[in-house]
Short mmCIF file of C-alpha atoms in Angstrom, two decimals:
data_model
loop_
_atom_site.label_atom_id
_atom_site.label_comp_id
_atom_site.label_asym_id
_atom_site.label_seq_id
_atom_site.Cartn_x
_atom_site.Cartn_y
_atom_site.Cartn_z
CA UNK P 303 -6.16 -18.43 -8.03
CA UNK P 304 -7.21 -15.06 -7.03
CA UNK P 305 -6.29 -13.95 -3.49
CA UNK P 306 -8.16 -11.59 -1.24
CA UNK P 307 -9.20 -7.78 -2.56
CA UNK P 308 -12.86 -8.22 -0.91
CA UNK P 309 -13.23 -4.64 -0.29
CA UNK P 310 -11.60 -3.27 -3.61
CA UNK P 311 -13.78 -5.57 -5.57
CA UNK P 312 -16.55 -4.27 -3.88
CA UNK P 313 -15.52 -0.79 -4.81
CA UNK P 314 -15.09 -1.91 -8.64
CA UNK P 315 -18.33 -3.43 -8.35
CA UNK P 316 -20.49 0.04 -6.84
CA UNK P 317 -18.87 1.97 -9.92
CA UNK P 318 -19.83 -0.52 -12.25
CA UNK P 319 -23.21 -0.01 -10.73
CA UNK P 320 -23.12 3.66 -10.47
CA UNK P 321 -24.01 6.31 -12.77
CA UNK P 322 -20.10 7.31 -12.53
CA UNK P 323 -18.64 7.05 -16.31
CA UNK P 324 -14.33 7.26 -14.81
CA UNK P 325 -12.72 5.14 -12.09
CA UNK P 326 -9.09 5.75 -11.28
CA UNK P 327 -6.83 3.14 -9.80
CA UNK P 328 -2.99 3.93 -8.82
CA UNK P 329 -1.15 2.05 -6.90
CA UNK P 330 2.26 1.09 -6.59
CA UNK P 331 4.63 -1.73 -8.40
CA UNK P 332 3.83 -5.37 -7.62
CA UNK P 333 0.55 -4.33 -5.66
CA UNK P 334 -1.80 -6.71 -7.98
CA UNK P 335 -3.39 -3.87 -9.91
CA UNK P 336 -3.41 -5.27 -13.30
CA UNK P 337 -4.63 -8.62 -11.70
CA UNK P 338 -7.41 -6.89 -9.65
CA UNK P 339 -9.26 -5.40 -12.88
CA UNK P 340 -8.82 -8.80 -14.60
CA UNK P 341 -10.42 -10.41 -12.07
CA UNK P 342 -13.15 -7.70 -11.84
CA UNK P 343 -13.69 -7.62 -15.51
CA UNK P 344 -13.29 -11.49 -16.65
CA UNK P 345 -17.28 -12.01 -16.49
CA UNK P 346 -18.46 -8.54 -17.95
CA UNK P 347 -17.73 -7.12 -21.56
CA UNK P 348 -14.82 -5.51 -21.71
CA UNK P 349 -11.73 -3.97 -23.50
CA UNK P 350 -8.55 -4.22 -21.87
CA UNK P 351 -5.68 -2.04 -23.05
CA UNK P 352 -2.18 -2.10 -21.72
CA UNK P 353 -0.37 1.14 -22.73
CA UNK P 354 3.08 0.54 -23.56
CA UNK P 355 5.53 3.49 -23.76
CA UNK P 356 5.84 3.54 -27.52
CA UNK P 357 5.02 6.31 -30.13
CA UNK P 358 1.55 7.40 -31.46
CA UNK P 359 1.53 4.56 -33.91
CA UNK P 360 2.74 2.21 -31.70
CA UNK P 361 -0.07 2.74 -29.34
CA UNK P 362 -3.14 2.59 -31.70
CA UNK P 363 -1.54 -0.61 -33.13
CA UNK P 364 -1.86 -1.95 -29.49
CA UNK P 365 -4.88 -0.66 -28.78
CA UNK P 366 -6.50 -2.24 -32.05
CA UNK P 367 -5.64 -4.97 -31.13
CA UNK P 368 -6.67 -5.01 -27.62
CA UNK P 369 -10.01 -3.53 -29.62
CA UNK P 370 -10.03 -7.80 -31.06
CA UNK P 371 -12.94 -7.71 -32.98
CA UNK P 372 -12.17 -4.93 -35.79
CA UNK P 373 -9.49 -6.71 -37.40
CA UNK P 374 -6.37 -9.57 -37.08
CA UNK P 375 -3.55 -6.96 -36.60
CA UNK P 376 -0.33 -7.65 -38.22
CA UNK P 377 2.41 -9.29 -36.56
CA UNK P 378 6.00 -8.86 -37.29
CA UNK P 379 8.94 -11.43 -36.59
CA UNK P 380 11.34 -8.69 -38.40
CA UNK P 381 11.12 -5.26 -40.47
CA UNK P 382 12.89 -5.99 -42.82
CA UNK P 383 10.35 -4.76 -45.25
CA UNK P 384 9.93 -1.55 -44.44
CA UNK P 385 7.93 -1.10 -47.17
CA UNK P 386 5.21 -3.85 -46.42
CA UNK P 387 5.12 -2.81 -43.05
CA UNK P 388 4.40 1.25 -43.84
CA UNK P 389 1.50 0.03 -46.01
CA UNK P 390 0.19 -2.19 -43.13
CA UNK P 391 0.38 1.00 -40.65
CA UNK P 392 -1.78 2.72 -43.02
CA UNK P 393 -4.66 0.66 -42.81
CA UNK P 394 -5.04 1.64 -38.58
CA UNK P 395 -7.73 4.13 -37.81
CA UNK P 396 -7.37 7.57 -35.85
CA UNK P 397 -7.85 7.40 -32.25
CA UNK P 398 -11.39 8.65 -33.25
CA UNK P 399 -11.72 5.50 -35.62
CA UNK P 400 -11.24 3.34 -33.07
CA UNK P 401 -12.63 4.70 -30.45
CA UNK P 402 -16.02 4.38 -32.95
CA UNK P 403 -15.14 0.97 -33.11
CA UNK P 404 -15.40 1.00 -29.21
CA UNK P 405 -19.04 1.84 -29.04
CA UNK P 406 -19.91 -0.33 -32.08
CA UNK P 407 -18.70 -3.14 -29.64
CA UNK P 408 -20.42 -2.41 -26.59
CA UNK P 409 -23.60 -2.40 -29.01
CA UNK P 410 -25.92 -0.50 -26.62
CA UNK P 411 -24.86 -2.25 -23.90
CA UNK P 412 -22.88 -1.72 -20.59
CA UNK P 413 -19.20 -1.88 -21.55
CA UNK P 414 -15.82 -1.31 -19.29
CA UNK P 415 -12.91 0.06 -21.16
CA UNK P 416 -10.06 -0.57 -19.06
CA UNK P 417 -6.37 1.67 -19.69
CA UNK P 418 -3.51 0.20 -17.96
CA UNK P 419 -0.41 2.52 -17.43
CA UNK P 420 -2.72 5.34 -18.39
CA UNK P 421 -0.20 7.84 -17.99
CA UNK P 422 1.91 6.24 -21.41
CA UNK P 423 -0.95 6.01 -23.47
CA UNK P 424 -1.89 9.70 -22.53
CA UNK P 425 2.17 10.42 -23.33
CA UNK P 426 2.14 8.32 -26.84
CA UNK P 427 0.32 11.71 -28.21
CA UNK P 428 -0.43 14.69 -26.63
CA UNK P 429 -3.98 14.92 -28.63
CA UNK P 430 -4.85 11.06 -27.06
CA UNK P 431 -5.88 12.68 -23.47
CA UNK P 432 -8.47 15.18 -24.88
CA UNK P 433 -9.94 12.94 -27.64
CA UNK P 434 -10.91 10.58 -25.21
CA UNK P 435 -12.25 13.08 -22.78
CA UNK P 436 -14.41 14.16 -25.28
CA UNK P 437 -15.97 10.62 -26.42
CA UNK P 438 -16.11 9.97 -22.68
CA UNK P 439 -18.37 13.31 -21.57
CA UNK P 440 -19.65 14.16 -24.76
CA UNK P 441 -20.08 10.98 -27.64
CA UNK P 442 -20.60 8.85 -24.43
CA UNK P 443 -22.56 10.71 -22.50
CA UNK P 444 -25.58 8.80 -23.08
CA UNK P 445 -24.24 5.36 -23.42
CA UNK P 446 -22.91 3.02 -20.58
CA UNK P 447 -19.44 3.03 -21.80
CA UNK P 448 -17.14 3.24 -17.99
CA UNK P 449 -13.31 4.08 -18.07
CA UNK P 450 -11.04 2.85 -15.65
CA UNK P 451 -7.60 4.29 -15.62
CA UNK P 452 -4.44 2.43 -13.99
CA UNK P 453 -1.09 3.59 -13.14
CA UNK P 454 1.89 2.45 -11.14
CA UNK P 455 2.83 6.69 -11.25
CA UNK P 456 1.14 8.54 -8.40
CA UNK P 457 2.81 11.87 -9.95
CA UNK P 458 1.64 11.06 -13.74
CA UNK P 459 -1.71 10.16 -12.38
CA UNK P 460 -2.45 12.70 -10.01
CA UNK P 461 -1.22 15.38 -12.90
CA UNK P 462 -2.83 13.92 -16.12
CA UNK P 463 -6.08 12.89 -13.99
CA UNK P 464 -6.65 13.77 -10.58
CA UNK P 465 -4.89 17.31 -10.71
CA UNK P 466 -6.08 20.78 -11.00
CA UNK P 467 -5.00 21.28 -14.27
CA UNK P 468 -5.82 17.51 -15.09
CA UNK P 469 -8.96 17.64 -18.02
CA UNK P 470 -10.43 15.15 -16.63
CA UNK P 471 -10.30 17.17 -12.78
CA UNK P 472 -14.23 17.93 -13.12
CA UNK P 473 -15.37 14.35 -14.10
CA UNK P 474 -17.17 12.57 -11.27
CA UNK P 475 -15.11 9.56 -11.00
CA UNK P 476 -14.20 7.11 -8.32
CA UNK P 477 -10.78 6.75 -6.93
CA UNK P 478 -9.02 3.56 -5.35
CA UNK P 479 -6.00 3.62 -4.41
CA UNK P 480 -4.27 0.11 -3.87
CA UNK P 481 -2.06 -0.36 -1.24
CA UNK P 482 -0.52 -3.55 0.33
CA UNK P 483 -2.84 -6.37 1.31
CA UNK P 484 -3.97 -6.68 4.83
CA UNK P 485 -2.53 -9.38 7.45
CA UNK P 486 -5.58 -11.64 6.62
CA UNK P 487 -5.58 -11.20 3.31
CA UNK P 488 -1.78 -12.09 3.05
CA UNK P 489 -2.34 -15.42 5.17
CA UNK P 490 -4.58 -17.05 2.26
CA UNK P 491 -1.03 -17.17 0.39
CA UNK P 492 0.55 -19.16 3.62
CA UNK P 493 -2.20 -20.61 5.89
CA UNK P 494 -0.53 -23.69 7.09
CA UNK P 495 2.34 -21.68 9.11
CA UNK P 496 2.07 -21.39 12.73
CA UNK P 497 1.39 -17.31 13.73
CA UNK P 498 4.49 -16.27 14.66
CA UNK P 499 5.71 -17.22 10.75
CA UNK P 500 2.49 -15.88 9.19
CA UNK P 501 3.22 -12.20 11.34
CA UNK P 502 6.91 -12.63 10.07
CA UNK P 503 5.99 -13.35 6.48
CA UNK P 504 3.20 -10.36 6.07
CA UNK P 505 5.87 -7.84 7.39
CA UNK P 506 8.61 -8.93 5.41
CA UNK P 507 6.50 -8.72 2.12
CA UNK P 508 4.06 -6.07 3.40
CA UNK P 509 1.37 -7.62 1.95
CA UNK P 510 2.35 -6.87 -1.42
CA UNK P 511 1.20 -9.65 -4.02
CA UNK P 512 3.82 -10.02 -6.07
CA UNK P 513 6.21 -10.66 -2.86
CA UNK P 514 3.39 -13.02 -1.18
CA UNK P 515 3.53 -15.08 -4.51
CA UNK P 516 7.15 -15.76 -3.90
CA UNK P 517 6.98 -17.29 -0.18
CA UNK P 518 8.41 -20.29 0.02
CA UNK P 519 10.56 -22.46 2.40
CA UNK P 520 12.26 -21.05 5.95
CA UNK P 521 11.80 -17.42 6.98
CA UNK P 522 15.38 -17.15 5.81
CA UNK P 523 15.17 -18.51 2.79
CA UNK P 524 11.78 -16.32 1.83
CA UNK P 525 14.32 -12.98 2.99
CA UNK P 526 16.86 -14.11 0.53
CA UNK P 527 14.11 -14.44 -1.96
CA UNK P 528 12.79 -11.18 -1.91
CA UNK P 529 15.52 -9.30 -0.90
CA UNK P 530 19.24 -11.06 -0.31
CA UNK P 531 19.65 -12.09 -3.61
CA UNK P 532 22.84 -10.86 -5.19
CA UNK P 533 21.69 -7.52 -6.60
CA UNK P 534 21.52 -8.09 -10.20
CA UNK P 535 18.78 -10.70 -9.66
CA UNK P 536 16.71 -8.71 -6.97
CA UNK P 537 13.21 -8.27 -7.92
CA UNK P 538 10.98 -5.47 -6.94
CA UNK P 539 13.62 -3.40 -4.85
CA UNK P 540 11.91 0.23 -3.30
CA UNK P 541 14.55 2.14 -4.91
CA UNK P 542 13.23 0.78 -8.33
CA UNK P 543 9.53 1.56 -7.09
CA UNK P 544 10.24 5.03 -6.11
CA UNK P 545 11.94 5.64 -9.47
CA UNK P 546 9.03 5.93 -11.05
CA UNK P 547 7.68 8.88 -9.50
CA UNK P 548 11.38 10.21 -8.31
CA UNK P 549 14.25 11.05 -10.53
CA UNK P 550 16.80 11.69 -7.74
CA UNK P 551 16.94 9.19 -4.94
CA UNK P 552 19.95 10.24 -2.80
CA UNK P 553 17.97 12.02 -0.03
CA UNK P 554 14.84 10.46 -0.55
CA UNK P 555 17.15 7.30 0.39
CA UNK P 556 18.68 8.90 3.24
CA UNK P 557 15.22 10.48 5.05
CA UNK P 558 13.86 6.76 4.85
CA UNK P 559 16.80 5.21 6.50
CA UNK P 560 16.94 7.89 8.86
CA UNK P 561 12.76 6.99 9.59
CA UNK P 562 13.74 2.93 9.76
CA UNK P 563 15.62 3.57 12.49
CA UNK P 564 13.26 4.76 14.93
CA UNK P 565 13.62 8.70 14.12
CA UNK P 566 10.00 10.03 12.98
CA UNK P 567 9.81 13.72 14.33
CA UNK P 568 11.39 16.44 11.39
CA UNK P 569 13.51 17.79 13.75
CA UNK P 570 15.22 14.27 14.46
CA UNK P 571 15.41 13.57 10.83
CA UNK P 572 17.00 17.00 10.29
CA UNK P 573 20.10 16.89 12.13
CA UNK P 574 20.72 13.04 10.75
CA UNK P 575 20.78 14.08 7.03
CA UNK P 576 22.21 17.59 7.48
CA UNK P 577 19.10 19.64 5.84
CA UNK P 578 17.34 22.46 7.74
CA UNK P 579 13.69 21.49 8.68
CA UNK P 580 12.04 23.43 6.12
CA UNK P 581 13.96 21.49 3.77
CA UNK P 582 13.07 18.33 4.77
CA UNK P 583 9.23 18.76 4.98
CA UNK P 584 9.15 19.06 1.30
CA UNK P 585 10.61 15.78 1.02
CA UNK P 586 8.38 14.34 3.24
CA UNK P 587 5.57 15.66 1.43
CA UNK P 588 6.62 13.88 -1.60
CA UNK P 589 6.99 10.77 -0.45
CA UNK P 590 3.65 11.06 1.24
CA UNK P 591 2.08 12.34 -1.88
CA UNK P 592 3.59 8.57 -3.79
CA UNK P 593 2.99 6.87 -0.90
CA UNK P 594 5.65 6.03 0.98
CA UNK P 595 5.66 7.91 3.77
CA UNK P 596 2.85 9.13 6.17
CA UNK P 597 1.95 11.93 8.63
CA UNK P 598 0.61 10.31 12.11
CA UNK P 599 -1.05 12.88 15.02
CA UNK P 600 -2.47 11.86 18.31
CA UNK P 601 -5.54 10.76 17.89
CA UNK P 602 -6.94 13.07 20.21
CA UNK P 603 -4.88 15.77 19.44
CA UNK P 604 -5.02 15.80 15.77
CA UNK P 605 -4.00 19.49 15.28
CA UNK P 606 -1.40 19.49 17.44
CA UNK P 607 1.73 20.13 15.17
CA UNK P 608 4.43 19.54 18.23
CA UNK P 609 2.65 16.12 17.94
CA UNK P 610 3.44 14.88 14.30
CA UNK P 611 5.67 11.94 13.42
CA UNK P 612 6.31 10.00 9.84
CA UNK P 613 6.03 6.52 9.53
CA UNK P 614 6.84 4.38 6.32
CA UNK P 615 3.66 3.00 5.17
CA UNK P 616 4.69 -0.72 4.02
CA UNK P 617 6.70 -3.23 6.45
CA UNK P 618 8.50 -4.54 3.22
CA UNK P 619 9.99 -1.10 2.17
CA UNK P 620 10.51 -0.44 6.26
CA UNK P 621 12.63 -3.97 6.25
CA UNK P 622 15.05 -2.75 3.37
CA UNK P 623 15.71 0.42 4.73
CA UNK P 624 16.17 -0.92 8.52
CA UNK P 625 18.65 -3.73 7.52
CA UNK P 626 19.77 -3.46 3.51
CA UNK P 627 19.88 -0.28 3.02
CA UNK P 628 22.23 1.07 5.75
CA UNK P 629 24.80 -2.19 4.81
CA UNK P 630 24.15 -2.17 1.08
CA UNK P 631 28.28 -2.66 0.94
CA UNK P 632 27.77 -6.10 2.64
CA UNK P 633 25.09 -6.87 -0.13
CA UNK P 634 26.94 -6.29 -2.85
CA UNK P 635 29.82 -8.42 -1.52
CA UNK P 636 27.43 -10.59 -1.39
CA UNK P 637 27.78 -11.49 2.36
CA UNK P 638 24.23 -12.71 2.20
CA UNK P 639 24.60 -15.01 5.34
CA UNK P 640 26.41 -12.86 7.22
CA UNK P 641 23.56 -10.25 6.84
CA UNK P 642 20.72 -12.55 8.16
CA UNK P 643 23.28 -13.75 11.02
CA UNK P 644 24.88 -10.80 12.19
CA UNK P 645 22.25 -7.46 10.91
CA UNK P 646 18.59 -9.57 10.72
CA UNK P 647 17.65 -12.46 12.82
CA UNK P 648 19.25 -10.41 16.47
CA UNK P 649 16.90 -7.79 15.63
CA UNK P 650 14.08 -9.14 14.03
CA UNK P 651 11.33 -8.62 16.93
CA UNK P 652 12.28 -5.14 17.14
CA UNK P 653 11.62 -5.13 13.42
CA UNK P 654 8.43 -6.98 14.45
CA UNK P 655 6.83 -5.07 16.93
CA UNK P 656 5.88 -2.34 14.42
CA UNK P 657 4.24 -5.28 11.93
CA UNK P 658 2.80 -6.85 15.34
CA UNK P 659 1.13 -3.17 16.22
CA UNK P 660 -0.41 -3.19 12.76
CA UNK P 661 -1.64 -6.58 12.49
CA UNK P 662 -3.24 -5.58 16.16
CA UNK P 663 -4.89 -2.64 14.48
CA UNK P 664 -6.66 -4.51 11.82
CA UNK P 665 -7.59 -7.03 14.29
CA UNK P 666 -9.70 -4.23 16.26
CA UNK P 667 -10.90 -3.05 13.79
CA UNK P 668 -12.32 -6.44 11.93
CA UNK P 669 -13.63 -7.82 15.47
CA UNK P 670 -15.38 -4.30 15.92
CA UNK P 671 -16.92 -4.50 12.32
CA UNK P 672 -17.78 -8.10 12.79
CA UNK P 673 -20.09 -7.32 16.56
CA UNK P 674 -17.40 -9.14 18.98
CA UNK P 675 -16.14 -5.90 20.36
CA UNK P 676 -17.94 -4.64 23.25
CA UNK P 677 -17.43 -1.40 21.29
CA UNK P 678 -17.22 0.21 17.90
CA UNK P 679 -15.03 1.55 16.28
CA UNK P 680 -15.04 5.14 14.33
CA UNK P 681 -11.04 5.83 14.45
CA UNK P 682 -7.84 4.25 15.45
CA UNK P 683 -4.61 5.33 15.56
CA UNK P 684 -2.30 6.05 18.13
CA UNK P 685 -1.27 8.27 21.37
CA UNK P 686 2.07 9.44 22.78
CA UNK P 687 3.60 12.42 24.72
CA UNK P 688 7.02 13.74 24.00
CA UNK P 689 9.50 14.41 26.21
CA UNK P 690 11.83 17.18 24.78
CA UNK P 691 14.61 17.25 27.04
CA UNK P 692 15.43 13.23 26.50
CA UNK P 693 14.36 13.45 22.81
CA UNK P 694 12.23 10.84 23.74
CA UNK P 695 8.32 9.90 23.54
CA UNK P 696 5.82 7.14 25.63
CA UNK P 697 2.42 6.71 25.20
CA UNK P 698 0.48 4.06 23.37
CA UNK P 699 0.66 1.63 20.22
CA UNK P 700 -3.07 1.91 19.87
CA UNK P 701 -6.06 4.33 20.57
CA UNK P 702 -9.36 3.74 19.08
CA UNK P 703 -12.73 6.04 19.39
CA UNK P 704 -15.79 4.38 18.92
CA UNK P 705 -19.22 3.82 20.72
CA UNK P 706 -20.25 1.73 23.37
CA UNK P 707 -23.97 1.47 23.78
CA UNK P 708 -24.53 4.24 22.06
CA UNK P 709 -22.38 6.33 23.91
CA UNK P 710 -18.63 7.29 23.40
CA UNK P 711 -15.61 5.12 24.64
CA UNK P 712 -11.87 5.09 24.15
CA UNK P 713 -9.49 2.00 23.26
CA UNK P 714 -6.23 1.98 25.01
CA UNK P 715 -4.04 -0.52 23.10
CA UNK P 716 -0.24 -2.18 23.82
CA UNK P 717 1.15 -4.50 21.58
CA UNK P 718 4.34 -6.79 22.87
CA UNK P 719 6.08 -8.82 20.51
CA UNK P 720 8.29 -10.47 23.48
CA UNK P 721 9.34 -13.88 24.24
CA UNK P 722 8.37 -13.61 27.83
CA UNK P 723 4.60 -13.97 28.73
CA UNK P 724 3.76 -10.46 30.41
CA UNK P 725 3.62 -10.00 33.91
CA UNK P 726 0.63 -7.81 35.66
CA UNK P 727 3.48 -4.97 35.90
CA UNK P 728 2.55 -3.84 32.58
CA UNK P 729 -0.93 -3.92 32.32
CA UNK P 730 -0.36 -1.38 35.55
CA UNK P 731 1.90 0.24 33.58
CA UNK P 732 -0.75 0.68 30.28
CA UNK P 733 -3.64 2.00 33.39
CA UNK P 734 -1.49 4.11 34.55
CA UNK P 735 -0.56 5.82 31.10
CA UNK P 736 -3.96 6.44 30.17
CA UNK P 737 -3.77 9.36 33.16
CA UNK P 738 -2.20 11.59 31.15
CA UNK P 739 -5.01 11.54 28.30
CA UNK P 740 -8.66 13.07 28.22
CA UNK P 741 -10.43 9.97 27.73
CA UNK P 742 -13.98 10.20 25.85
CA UNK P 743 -16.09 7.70 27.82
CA UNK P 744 -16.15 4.02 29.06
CA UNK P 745 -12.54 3.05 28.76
CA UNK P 746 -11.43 -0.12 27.57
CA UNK P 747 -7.88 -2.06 28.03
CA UNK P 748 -6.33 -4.24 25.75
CA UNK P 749 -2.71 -6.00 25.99
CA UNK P 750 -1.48 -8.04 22.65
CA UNK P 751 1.42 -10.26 23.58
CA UNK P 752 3.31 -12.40 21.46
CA UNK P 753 3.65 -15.23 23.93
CA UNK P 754 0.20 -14.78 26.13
CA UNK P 755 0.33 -13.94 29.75
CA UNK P 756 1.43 -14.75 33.29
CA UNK P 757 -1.05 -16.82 35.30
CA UNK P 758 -1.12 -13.61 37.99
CA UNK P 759 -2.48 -11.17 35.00
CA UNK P 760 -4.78 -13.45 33.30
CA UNK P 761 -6.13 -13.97 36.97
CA UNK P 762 -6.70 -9.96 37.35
CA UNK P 763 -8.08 -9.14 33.70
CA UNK P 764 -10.60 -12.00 34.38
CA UNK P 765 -12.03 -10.21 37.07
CA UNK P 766 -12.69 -6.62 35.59
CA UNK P 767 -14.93 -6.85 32.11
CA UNK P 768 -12.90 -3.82 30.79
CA UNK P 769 -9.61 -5.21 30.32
CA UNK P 770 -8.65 -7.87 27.11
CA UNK P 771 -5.53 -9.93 27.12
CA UNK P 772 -5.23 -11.24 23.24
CA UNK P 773 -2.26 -13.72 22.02
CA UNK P 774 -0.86 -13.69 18.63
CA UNK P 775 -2.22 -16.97 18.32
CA UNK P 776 -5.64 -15.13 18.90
CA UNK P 777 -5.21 -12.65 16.47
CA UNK P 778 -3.83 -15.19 14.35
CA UNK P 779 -7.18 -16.91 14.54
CA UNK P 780 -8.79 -19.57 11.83
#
């Protein structure tokens, strides 16, 4: 059964409706892309190619066959006649030849050709890239023949499609890039668990579909699943991700354990791995341009450099850096237990409050969308103020901008993934904070807690219409 991707179905579906003839989809490992454009394409014509890395040959034998109706392909059990086989290779057209055989199937009408792993059929021969270019802008220009391109390489993609020197750089195409599914979205694999599972369950995988397929049992057992196993049967590891795009991981490794732990300005993240600042930045900028890492600003003081922090985008990638990473000896001993005992479960809602904050975020912003917000909402994000003597910063976990009958308002947001319910102290606390920012507008309040409220702060937010107390179990929802 196919789970969630509302919006990037939606996208698929405007470029199959557009006069666009290229779509380009990248995305990560295990993020559902192959299963996304099967599911998009299953009830419209369509030729679906999966590029392995093989040579020239290789890949027009493959894509023949993905082709169908030209011909049965031969199928080998062994080569042992070399001879029988050469004389079989002759018979496969040119890339031109089958490419012809491409518009002789779509027959005048609307047809998708679809290129998974783009980047090795583009590497199979180093003609393959133009040829199709040309049958795509030129031999196709007048027929309703759309390309989508996949990759799990945001380096291969970005360079043979996206890039300055790319051919294909001044094609109008669309471009989706797929990340890891929302908290919502990642509930329709576990909706019977109570809301404090379903938040622990969405940051542990970080929405990422091949992970969410894998839930089941305890929280513990779902942990060792996806990430305690003894490490020649772990799955979808980030090292293994990044290696696609990265050929040395050493300080790649070392930045994103230094960012699990809390440390997001450069100059923190400098003197913990030992590089110089100007060093680092590079290496921030590549893991930003594959997606791993982003660059967060105030929101109201977006070009404020003193004011820039990292974050690792993906709770699952954030999880094995925070906990495996740092004790990898302990996992190859395979003190699996002892991990989840003595490393995991006493830290886990510190862990938590940073999956809480974004499942708060996409709450906002799907109650704003969906009219019961007394507001709108144009951007979110988040506030803070440094304080350089104590190395430290305070501020908020979320600020949104948006519009309140038609005129401007700001969002001041907390997020508490606590045991206690919270006392009226800290919705003080969040008031008084919001002094030290140049507010745009009506100002609204809102307090997330884990565990609800004390009776004394329910009793106060009930009596002034700009201040929202919301439970986990509310953001949970249906």
């Amino acid at each position: 059964m196919f789970v969630g991707r509302k919006k990037e179905l939606e996208a698929l579906d405007s470029f199959y409706n557009s006069n666009k003839k290229l779509l380009c989809l990248k995305g990560q490992v295990g993020m559902g892309k192959t299963t996304l454009l099967r599911e998009f394409a299953k009830d419209k014509k369509h030729i679906f190619h999966i590029a392995y890395p093989t040579t020239d040959v290789g890949q027009l034998v493959l894509f023949a066959r993905a082709i169908g109706e030209i011909y049965e392909m031969p199928r080998f059990a062994n080569t042992a006649n070399l001879e029988a086989l050469s004389d079989e290779y002759e018979m496969i057209p040119d890339l031109q030849g089958l490419l012809d055989m491409v518009e002789e199937q779509a027959g005048g009408e609307k047809l998708l050709l679809i290129i998974d792993e783009y980047y090795n059929f583009a590497k199979a021969d180093a003609t393959y890239d133009k040829i199709l270019h040309e049958y795509v802008t030129d031999k196709w220009a007048d027929k309703d023949i759309k390309l989508i391109m996949c990759g799990d390489s945001y380096l291969a993609m970005d360079k043979l499609v996206l890039g300055k020197k790319a051919i294909w750089k001044d094609v109008d195409k669309d471009i989706i890039e797929l990340k890891g599914m929302g908290f919502y979205d990642s509930c329709e694999f576990f909706p019977d668990r109570d809301g404090e599972e379903q938040a622990f369950l969405y940051g542990l995988t970080g929405g990422i579909p091949q992970h969410l397929s894998k839930v089941e049992g305890d929280l513990e057992n779902v942990a060792r699943e996806l990430f305690l196993k003894p490490v020649h049967q772990a799955g979808l590891m980030p090292e293994a991700t990044m290696s696609i795009d990265l050929r040395e991981l050493s300080y790649y490794n070392r930045i994103l354990m230094t960012l699990a732990q809390g440390n997001e300005r450069v100059n923190q993240i400098s003197a913990l791995v030992n590089k110089p600042k100007d060093v680092v930045v590079p290496y921030m900028n590549t893991l930003m341009s594959i997606g791993v890492v982003e660059k967060n600003n105030a929101i109201t003081e977006k070009n404020n450099r003193k004011k820039t922090r990292y974050d690792i985008v993906n709770t699952n990638f954030l999880f094995w850096y925070r906990y495996i990473a740092p004790n990898i000896d302990w996992y190859y001993d395979g003190r699996i237990r002892q991990m989840w005992s003595e490393l995991i479960e006493p830290e886990v809602a510190d862990f938590m409050k940073t999956v809480f904050v974004r499942m708060c975020k996409e709450y906002i912003k799907r109650e704003a969308d969906e009219g019961r917000m007394p507001f709108t909402v144009d951007d979110i994000g988040n506030w803070w103020e440094n304080d350089e003597d104590k190395g430290t910063s305070a501020g908020f976990d979320l600020v949104a901008l948006g519009q309140c009958k038609d005129k401007p308002c700001t969002v001041f947001g907390r997020c508490y993934y606590v045991d206690d319910p919270i006392e009226m102290a800290t919705l003080k606390d969040l008031i008084e904070m919001t002094k030290h920012v140049s507010a745009k507008g009506d100002v609204f309040y809102i307090v997330f807690a884990k565990n609800g409220f004390h009776e004394n702060t329910l009793t106060v937010a009930g009596a002034i219409k700009n201040i929202m107390l919301i439970s986990l179990e509310e953001v949970k929802g249906k």
